[in-house]
PDB file of C-alpha atoms in Angstrom:
ATOM      1  CA  MET A   1      22.572   6.931  29.468  1.00 58.00           C
ATOM      2  CA  ARG A   2      19.413   5.188  28.352  1.00 67.00           C
ATOM      3  CA  GLY A   3      16.184   6.888  27.420  1.00 68.00           C
ATOM      4  CA  PRO A   4      12.711   5.860  28.596  1.00 71.00           C
ATOM      5  CA  PHE A   5      11.875   4.040  25.347  1.00 69.00           C
ATOM      6  CA  ASP A   6      15.140   2.196  24.691  1.00 73.00           C
ATOM      7  CA  GLY A   7      13.559  -1.107  25.741  1.00 75.00           C
ATOM      8  CA  THR A   8      10.571  -0.732  23.404  1.00 77.00           C
ATOM      9  CA  ALA A   9      10.118  -3.635  20.994  1.00 79.00           C
ATOM     10  CA  GLN A  10      10.639  -2.815  17.334  1.00 82.00           C
ATOM     11  CA  LEU A  11       8.216  -4.090  14.700  1.00 85.00           C
ATOM     12  CA  ASP A  12       9.339  -4.630  11.129  1.00 91.00           C
ATOM     13  CA  ALA A  13       6.188  -4.157   9.071  1.00 91.00           C
ATOM     14  CA  THR A  14       7.928  -5.049   5.781  1.00 93.00           C
ATOM     15  CA  PRO A  15       6.510  -8.616   5.588  1.00 94.00           C
ATOM     16  CA  LEU A  16       3.002  -7.302   6.236  1.00 95.00           C
ATOM     17  CA  HIS A  17       3.384  -4.624   3.579  1.00 96.00           C
ATOM     18  CA  ARG A  18       4.676  -7.166   1.064  1.00 97.00           C
ATOM     19  CA  ALA A  19       1.710  -9.470   1.714  1.00 97.00           C
ATOM     20  CA  GLU A  20      -0.782  -6.644   1.227  1.00 97.00           C
ATOM     21  CA  ILE A  21       0.979  -5.479  -1.932  1.00 98.00           C
ATOM     22  CA  GLN A  22       0.860  -9.001  -3.336  1.00 98.00           C
ATOM     23  CA  ARG A  23      -2.859  -9.242  -2.508  1.00 98.00           C
ATOM     24  CA  VAL A  24      -3.679  -6.006  -4.354  1.00 97.00           C
ATOM     25  CA  GLU A  25      -1.524  -6.837  -7.376  1.00 97.00           C
ATOM     26  CA  SER A  26      -2.861 -10.390  -7.673  1.00 97.00           C
ATOM     27  CA  CYS A  27      -6.472  -9.176  -7.633  1.00 96.00           C
ATOM     28  CA  PHE A  28      -5.797  -6.504 -10.245  1.00 95.00           C
ATOM     29  CA  PRO A  29      -3.178  -7.638 -12.803  1.00 93.00           C
ATOM     30  CA  GLY A  30      -1.208  -4.750 -14.261  1.00 94.00           C
ATOM     31  CA  THR A  31      -1.496  -2.756 -11.045  1.00 96.00           C
ATOM     32  CA  HIS A  32       1.612  -1.866  -9.040  1.00 97.00           C
ATOM     33  CA  ALA A  33       1.026  -1.156  -5.339  1.00 98.00           C
ATOM     34  CA  TRP A  34       3.210   0.117  -2.485  1.00 98.00           C
ATOM     35  CA  PHE A  35       3.129   1.668   0.958  1.00 98.00           C
ATOM     36  CA  GLY A  36       4.470   5.220   1.123  1.00 97.00           C
ATOM     37  CA  HIS A  37       6.689   5.356   4.185  1.00 93.00           C
ATOM     38  CA  HIS A  38       6.790   9.158   4.135  1.00 96.00           C
ATOM     39  CA  THR A  39       3.100   9.704   3.354  1.00 97.00           C
ATOM     40  CA  ARG A  40       1.931   6.770   5.529  1.00 96.00           C
ATOM     41  CA  ARG A  41      -0.615   6.014   2.766  1.00 98.00           C
ATOM     42  CA  TRP A  42      -1.144   3.088   0.396  1.00 98.00           C
ATOM     43  CA  TRP A  43      -0.652   3.761  -3.319  1.00 98.00           C
ATOM     44  CA  ALA A  44      -1.282   1.963  -6.594  1.00 98.00           C
ATOM     45  CA  TYR A  45      -0.435   2.719 -10.197  1.00 97.00           C
ATOM     46  CA  VAL A  46      -3.325   1.669 -12.408  1.00 95.00           C
ATOM     47  CA  PRO A  47      -3.077   1.506 -16.217  1.00 91.00           C
ATOM     48  CA  TRP A  48      -6.823   1.919 -16.849  1.00 83.00           C
ATOM     49  CA  PRO A  49      -8.935   3.666 -18.032  1.00 81.00           C
ATOM     50  CA  GLU A  50      -6.125   6.194 -18.127  1.00 86.00           C
ATOM     51  CA  PRO A  51      -2.806   5.546 -16.380  1.00 93.00           C
ATOM     52  CA  GLY A  52      -2.641   7.145 -12.968  1.00 94.00           C
ATOM     53  CA  LEU A  53      -2.167   6.881  -9.231  1.00 96.00           C
ATOM     54  CA  VAL A  54      -4.710   5.899  -6.604  1.00 96.00           C
ATOM     55  CA  GLU A  55      -4.167   6.330  -2.859  1.00 97.00           C
ATOM     56  CA  ALA A  56      -5.930   5.269   0.312  1.00 98.00           C
ATOM     57  CA  ALA A  57      -5.469   5.010   4.072  1.00 98.00           C
ATOM     58  CA  ASN A  58      -5.292   1.195   4.196  1.00 98.00           C
ATOM     59  CA  PRO A  59      -5.016  -1.798   1.828  1.00 98.00           C
ATOM     60  CA  ASP A  60      -8.754  -2.574   1.821  1.00 98.00           C
ATOM     61  CA  ALA A  61      -9.624   1.019   0.954  1.00 98.00           C
ATOM     62  CA  LEU A  62      -6.955   0.927  -1.763  1.00 98.00           C
ATOM     63  CA  MET A  63      -8.573  -2.165  -3.265  1.00 97.00           C
ATOM     64  CA  ASP A  64     -11.942  -0.377  -3.238  1.00 96.00           C
ATOM     65  CA  GLU A  65     -10.446   2.605  -5.059  1.00 95.00           C
ATOM     66  CA  VAL A  66      -8.685   0.414  -7.634  1.00 95.00           C
ATOM     67  CA  ALA A  67     -11.891  -1.578  -8.196  1.00 94.00           C
ATOM     68  CA  LYS A  68     -13.759   1.606  -9.171  1.00 89.00           C
ATOM     69  CA  GLY A  69     -11.757   1.778 -12.403  1.00 81.00           C
ATOM     70  CA  TRP A  70     -11.319  -1.974 -12.999  1.00 72.00           C
ATOM     71  CA  ARG A  71     -12.710  -3.277 -16.270  1.00 61.00           C
TER      72      ARG A  71
END
């Protein structure tokens, strides 16, 4: 028996996530970024001014948050 959504197209967002991660990390060397699949939020580890985590709802907002502490 098939359910009502069995024919729904599946989207693999992995390539999009990788591209956004690369964009954040290339703009801010030393930063490590990722998308939290459980939290549905974007995260970055920043080593300045003190090491820590930054989070945001989308990649652009994450870049804004990381830029606040950038030297």
